[in-house]
Coordinates of C-alpha atoms in Angstrom, one line a residue:
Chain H
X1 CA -25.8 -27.7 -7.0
X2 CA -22.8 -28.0 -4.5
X3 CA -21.4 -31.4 -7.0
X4 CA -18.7 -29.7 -8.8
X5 CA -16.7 -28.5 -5.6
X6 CA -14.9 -31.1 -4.2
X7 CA -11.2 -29.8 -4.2
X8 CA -9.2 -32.0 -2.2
X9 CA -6.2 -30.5 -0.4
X10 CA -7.7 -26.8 -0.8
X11 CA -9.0 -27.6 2.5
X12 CA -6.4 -28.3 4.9
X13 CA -6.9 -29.3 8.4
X14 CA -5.8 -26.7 10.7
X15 CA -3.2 -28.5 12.3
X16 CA -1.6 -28.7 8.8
X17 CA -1.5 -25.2 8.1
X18 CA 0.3 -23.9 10.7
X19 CA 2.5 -26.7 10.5
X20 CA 3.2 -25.3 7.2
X21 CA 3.7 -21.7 8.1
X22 CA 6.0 -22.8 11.5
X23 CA 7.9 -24.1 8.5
X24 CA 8.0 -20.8 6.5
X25 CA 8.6 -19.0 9.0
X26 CA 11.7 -21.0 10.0
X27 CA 13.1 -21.1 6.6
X28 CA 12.9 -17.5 6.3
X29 CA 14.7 -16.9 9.3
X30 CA 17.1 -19.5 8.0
X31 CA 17.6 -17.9 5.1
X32 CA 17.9 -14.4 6.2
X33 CA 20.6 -15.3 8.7
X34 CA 22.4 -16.8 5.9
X35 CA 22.1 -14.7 3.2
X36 CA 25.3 -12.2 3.4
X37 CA 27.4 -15.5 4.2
X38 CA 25.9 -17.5 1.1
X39 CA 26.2 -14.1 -1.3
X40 CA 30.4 -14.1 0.5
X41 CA 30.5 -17.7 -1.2
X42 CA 29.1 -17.3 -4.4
X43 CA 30.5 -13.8 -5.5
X44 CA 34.2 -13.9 -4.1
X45 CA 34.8 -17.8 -3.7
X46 CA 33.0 -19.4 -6.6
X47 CA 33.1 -16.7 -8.8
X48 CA 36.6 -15.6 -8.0
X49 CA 35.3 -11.6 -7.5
X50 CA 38.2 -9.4 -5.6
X51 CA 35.9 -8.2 -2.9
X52 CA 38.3 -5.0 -2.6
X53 CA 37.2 -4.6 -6.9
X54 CA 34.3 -2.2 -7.4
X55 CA 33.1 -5.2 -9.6
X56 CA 33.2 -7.3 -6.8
X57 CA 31.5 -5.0 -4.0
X58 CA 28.8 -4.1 -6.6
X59 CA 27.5 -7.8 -7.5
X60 CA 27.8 -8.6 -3.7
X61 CA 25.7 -5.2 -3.2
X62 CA 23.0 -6.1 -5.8
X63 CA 22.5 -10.2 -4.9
X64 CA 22.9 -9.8 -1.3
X65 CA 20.2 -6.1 -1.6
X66 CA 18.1 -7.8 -4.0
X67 CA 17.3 -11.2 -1.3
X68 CA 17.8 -9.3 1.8
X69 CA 14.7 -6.9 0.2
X70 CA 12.6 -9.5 -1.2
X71 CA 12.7 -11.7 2.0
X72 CA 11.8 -8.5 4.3
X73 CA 9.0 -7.8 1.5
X74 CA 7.5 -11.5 1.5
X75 CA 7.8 -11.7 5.6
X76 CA 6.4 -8.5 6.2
X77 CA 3.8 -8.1 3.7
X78 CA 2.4 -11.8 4.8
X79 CA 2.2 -10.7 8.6
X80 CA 0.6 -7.5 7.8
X81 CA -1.7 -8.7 5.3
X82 CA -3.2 -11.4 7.8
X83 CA -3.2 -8.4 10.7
X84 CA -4.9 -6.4 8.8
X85 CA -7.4 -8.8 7.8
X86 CA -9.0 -7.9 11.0
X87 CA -9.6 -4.5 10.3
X88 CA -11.8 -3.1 7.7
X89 CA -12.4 0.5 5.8
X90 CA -16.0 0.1 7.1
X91 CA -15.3 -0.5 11.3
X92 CA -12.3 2.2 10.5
X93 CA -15.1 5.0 9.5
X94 CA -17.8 4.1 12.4
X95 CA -14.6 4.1 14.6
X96 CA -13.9 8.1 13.2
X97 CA -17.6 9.4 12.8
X98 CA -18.4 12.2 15.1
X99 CA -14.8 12.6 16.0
X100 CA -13.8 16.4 16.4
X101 CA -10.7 17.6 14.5
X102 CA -7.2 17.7 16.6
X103 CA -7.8 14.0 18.4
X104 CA -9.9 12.8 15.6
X105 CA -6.6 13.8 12.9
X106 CA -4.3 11.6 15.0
X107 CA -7.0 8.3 15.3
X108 CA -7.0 8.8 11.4
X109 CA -3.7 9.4 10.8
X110 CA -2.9 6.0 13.5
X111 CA -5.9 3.9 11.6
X112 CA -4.6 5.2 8.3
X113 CA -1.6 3.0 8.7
X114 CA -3.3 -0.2 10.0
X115 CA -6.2 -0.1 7.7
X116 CA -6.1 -2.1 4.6
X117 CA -6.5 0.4 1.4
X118 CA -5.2 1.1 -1.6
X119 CA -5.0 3.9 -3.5
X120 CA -7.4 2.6 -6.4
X121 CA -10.1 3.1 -3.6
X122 CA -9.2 6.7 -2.8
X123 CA -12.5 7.9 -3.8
X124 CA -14.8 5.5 -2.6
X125 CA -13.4 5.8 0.7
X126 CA -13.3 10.0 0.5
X127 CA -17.2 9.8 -0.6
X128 CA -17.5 6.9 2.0
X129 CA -16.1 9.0 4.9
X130 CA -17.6 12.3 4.1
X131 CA -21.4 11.2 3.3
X132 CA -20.9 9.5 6.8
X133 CA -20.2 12.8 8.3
X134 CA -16.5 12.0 9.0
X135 CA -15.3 16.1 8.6
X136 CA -13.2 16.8 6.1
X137 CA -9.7 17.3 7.6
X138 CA -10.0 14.2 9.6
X139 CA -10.9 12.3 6.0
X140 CA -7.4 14.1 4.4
X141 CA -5.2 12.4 7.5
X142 CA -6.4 9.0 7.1
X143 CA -5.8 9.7 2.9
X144 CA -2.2 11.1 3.9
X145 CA -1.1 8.5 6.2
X146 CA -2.3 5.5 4.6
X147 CA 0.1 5.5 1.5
X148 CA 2.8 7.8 3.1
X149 CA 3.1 5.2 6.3
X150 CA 2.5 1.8 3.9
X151 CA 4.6 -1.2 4.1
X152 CA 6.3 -1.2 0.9
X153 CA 8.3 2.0 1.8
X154 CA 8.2 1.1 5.4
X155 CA 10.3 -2.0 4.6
X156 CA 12.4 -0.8 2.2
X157 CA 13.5 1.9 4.1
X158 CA 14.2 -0.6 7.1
X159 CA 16.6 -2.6 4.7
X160 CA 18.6 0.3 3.6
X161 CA 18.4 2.7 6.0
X162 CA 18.3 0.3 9.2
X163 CA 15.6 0.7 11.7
X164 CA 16.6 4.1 13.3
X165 CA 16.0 6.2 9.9
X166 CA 12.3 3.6 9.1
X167 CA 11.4 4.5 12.6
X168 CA 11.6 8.5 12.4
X169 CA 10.8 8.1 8.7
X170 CA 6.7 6.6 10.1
X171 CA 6.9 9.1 13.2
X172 CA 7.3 12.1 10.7
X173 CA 5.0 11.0 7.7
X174 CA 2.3 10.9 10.7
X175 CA 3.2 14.1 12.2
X176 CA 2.9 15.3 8.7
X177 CA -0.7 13.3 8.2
X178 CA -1.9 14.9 11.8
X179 CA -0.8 17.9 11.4
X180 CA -1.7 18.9 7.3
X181 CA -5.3 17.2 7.7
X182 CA -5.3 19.7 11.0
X183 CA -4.7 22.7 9.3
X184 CA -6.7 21.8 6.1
X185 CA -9.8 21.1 8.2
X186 CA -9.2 24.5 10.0
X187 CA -9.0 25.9 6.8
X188 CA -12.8 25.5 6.0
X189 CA -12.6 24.0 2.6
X190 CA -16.0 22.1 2.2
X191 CA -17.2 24.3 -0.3
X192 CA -14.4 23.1 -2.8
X193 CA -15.2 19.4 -2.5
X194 CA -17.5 18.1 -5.8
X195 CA -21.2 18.7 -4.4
X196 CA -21.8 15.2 -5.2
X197 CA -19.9 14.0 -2.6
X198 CA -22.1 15.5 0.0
X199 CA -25.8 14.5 -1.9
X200 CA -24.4 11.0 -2.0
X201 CA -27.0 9.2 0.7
X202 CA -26.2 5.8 2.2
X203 CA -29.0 3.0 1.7
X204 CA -28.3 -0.2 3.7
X205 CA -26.4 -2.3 6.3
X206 CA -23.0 -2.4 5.9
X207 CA -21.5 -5.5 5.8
X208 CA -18.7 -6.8 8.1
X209 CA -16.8 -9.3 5.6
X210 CA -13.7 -9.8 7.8
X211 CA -15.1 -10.3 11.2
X212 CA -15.8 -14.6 10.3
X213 CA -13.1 -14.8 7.9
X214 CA -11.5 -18.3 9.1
X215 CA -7.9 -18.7 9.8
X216 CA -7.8 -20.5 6.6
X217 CA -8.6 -17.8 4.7
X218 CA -6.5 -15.0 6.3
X219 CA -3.4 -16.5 5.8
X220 CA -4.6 -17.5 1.9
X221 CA -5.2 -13.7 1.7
X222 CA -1.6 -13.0 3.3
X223 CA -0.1 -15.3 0.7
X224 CA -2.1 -14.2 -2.1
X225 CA -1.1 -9.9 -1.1
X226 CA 2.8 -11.0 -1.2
X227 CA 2.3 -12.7 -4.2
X228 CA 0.4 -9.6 -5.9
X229 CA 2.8 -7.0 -4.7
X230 CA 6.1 -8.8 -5.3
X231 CA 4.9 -9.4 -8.7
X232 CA 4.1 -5.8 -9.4
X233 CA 7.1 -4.2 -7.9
X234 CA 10.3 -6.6 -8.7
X235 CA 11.1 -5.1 -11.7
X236 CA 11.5 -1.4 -10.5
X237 CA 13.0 -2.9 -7.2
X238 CA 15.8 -4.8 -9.5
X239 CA 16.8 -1.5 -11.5
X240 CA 16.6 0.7 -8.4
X241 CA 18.7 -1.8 -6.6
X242 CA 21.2 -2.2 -9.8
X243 CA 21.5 1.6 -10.0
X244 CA 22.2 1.5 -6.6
X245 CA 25.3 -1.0 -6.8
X246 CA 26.2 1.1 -10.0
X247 CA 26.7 4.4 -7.5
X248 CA 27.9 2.0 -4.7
X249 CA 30.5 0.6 -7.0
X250 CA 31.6 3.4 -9.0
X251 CA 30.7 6.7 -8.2
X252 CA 32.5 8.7 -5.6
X253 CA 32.4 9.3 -1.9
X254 CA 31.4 12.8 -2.4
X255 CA 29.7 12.9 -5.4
X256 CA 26.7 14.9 -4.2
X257 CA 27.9 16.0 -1.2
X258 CA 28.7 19.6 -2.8
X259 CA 25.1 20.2 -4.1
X260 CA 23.0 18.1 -2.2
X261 CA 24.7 17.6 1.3
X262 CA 23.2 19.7 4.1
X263 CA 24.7 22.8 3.0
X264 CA 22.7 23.8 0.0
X265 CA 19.4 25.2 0.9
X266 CA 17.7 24.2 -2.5
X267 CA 18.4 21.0 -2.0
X268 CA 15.3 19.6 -0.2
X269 CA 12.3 21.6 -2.7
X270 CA 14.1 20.2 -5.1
X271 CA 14.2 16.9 -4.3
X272 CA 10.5 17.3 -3.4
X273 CA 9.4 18.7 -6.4
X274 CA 11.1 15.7 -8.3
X275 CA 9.6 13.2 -5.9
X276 CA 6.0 14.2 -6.9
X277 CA 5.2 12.9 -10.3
X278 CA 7.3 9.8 -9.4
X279 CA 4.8 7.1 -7.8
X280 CA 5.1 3.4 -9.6
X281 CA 8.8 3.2 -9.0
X282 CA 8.6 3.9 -5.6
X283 CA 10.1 0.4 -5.1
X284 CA 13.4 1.2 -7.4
X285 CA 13.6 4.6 -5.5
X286 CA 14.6 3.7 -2.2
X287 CA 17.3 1.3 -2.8
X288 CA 18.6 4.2 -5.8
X289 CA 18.3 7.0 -2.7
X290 CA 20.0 4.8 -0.7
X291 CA 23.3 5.0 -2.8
X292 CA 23.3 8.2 -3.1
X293 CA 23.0 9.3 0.6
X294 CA 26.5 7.2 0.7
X295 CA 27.9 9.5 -1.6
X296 CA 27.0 12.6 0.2
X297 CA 22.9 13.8 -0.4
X298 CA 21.8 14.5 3.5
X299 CA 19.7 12.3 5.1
X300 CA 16.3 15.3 5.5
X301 CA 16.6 15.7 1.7
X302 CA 16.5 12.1 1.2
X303 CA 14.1 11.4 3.9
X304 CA 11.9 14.9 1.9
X305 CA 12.1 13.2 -1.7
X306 CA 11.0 9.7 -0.6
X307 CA 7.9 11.1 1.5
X308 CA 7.3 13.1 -1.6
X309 CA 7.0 10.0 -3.7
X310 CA 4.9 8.1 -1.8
X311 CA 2.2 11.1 -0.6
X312 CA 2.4 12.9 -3.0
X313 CA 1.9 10.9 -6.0
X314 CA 0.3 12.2 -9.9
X315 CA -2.1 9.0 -10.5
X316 CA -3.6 9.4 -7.0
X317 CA -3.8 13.8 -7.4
X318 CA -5.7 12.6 -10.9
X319 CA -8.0 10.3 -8.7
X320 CA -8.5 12.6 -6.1
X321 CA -9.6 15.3 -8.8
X322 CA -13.3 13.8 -9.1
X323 CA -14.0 14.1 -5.9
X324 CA -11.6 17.3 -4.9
X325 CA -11.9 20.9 -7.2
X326 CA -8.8 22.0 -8.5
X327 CA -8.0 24.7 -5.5
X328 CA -8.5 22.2 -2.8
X329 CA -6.1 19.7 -4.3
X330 CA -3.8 22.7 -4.8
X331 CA -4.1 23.5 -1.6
X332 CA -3.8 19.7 -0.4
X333 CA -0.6 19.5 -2.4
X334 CA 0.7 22.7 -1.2
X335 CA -0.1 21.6 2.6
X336 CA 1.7 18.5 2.3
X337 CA 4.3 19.6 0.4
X338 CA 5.1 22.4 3.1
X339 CA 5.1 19.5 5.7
X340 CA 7.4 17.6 4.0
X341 CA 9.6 20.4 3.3
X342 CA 9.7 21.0 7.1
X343 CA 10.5 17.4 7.9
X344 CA 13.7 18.0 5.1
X345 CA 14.9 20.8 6.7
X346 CA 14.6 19.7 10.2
X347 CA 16.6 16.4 9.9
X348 CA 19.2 18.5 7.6
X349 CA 19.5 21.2 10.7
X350 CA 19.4 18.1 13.4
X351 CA 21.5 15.6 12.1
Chain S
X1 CA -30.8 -13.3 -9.9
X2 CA -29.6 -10.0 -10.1
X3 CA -24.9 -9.8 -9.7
X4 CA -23.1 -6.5 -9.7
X5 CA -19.4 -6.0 -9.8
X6 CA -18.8 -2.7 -8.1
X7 CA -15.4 -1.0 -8.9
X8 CA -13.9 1.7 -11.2
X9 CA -12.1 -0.5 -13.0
X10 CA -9.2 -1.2 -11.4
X11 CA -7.2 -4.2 -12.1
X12 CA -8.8 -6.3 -9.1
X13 CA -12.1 -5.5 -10.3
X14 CA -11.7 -6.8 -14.0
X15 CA -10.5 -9.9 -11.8
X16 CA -13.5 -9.6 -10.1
X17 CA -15.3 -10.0 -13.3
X18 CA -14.0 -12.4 -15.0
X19 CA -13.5 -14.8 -11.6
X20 CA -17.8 -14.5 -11.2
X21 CA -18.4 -15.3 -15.2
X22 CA -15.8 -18.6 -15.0
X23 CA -17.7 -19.5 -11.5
X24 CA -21.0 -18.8 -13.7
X25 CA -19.8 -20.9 -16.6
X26 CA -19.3 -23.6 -14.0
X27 CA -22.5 -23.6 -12.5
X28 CA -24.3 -23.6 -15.9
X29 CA -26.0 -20.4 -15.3
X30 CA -26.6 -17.3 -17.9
X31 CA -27.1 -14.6 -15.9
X32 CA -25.5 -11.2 -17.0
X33 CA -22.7 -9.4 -15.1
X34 CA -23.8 -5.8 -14.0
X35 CA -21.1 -3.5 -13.7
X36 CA -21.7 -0.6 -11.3
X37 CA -19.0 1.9 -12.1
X38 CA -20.2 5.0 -10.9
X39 CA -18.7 6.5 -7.4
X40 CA -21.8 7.4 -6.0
X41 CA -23.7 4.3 -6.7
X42 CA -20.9 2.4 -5.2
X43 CA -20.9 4.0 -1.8
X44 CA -24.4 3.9 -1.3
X45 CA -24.2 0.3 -1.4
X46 CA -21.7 1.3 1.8
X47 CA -18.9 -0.4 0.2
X48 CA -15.8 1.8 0.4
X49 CA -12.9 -0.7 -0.6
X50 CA -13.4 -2.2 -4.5
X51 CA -14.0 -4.4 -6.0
X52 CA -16.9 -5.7 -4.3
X53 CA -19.8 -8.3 -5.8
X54 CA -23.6 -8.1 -4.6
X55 CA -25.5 -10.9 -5.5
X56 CA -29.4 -9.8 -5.6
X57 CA -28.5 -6.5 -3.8
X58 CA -26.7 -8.1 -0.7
X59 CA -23.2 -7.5 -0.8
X60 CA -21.2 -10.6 -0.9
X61 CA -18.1 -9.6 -1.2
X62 CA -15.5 -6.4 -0.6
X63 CA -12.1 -5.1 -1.0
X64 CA -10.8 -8.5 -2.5
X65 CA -10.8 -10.8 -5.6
X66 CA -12.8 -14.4 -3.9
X67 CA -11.4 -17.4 -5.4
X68 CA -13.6 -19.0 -8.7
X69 CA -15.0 -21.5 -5.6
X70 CA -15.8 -19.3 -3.3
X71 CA -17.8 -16.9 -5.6
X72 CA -19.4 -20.5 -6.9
X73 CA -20.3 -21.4 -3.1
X74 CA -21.9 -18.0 -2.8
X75 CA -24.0 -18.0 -6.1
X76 CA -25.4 -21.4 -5.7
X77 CA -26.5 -20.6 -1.5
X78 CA -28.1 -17.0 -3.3
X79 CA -29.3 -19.9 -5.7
X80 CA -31.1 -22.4 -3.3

């Protein structure tokens, strides 16, 4: 039955294949090094842009954003992809069963990050977890950390922010993942998860489908996940990134700083409470938060509103809802919310 | 033979789904795609990342969309 297969050149020799991402990898390292010097060329030499003009500085803002971003994305999404090709949903639950709360938040908070997952699996993985008699709270840090800490926001915080603001940004979502699965597992709420969830019985082996996956195949996957994500999120990246030079070019220094700098109170609930029913752009919202914490809005209340975005998002609540009864996902919300409020207000009072 | 595509519909799992009918078209076999859609279902099978594919009960497949070839490669070992 095997006659239709031949493929040739699907199946490189090995010696190939690194060759071939050696190569990449230099020519994305090339071409990051290069990029602001290239953009420098094009925009104010060939073009004839006055880099002084707001025109000027906001074309060189949106090219040299707009490569800077999707190089960062491709690179990083590729290395983590073929990482976390090693680590499955499946080893990450025997590695959390049993554990008691308080340690076992922190493991699932810390494997929450490095385990592959999206959201679309949300429920399959709470029912997973909680028929395997992973307790409840420990189940809600893993579901916090692994879209507030993923690699989208990671990155795009990195490029705009730099990699002092993208490093407190993954130490605080955790600290929020620890400590809100914490106190929701202290909190007793098993009696307002869908019965279901705890009559569903395991039959079975599991299966381990990374643990042989050849080289070959890892980095195939790597390719295939930048190629995926990129392809989803360009065009919100592009009009977060252009509304971004808009502000960059045009608006004033201190535009926000009167309502939404460190002074005003309100500030931070509000930006949280308009950060929740945002989720798809998530990849336009960075670059657009970016400009405006130029122009004045304080780094906690930026820091609040993207958190909000990402953890806090309407499609997954909806999700969440068949497994979760309403006053838990209240509750879950509210929890969450409160943590990222307190992250807000703490880097408002700090910095 | 007995093939299940297990996911809630996502995206990926439509890929899934159509991926395993092209790699059935290609082998010349009719057998009929079984979707398993419901949660429970789904876990017991002790797959928590969709879409997965279980040829004859035995999953094959999980968290990922398997190229047309690779899903032909594991239809015609079930096969033999």
């Amino acid at each position: 039955m095997s006659v239709f297969l031949p493929e040739p050149g699907t199946r490189r020799s090995s010696v190939n294949l690194w060759g071939l991402v050696a190569a990449a990898g230099f020519a994305w390292v090339v071409g990051y090094m290069l990029n602001g010097r290239f953009w420098d060329v094009v925009v104010f030499d060939l073009l004839g842009l006055d880099p002084e003009s707001r025109l000027g500085e906001a074309v060189h803002f949106f090219v040299y954003d707009t490569t800077k971003i999707l190089l960062l994305l491709s690179g990083i999404i590729f290395i983590v992809t073929v990482l976390r090709s090693f680590v499955t949903i499946e080893r990450t639950r025997a590695l959390l069963g049993g554990r008691r709360e308080g340690l076992g938040n922190v493991a699932a908070a810390g494997l929450g990050v490095v385990t592959p997952f999206c959201s679309c699996s949300a429920v399959p993985a709470f029912i997973g977890f909680v028929a395997a008699g992973v307790p409840l709270g420990i189940t809600l840090s893993f579901l916090i950390a692994s879209p507030m800490v993923n690699e989208v926001a990671v990155i795009l915080i990195l490029g705009m922010f730099g990699w002092k603001v993208a490093v407190l940004y993954v130490v605080f979502g955790l600290l929020v993942a620890i400590v809100a699965g914490y106190v929701l597992g202290r909190m007793r709420l098993e009696r307002w998860v869908e019965p279901f969830v705890f009559e569903t019985k395991l039959r079975g082996e599991l299966v381990e489908p990374s643990t042989e996956m050849p080289w070959e195949d890892r980095l195939a996957f790597g390719w295939q996940e930048v190629r995926t994500i990129v392809g989803k999120i360009w065009p919100y990246l592009l009009v977060g990134i252009a509304l971004g030079a808009a502000i960059h070019g045009w608006a004033p220094e201190d535009l926000f700083a009167g309502w939404a700098g460190a002074g005003n109170p309100l500030a931070v609930p509000i930006a949280v409470l308009v950060g929740i029913p945002l989720y798809s752009s998530a990849a336009g919202i960075i670059p657009l938060v970016q400009a405006l914490s130029d122009k004045g809005v304080a780094l906690g209340t930026v820091l609040a509103f993207m958190m909000a975005v990402v953890a806090l998002s309407l499609p997954e609540m909806i999700l969440l809802r068949r497994v979760l009864k309403p006053k838990l996902l209240a509750t879950f919300v509210g929890v969450v919310g409160v943590g990222v409020l307190t992250v807000g207000y703490l880097f408002n009072a700090v910095i | 033979m007995k093939i299940e595509v297990l996911g809630t519909g996502c995206k990926n799992c439509n890929a899934l789904e159509a991926a395993t009918s092209e790699a059935l078209q290609q082998l010349g076999m009719d057998v009929p795609i079984d979707k398993v859609t419901d949660y429970g279902e789904i876990v017991a099978y002790g797959v928590m990342s969709t879409p997965a594919l279980a040829i004859d009960g035995e999953i094959k497949t999980i968290g990922r969309v398997p190229s047309v070839r690779e899903i032909a490669e594991l239809l015609t070992g079930a096969a033999s």
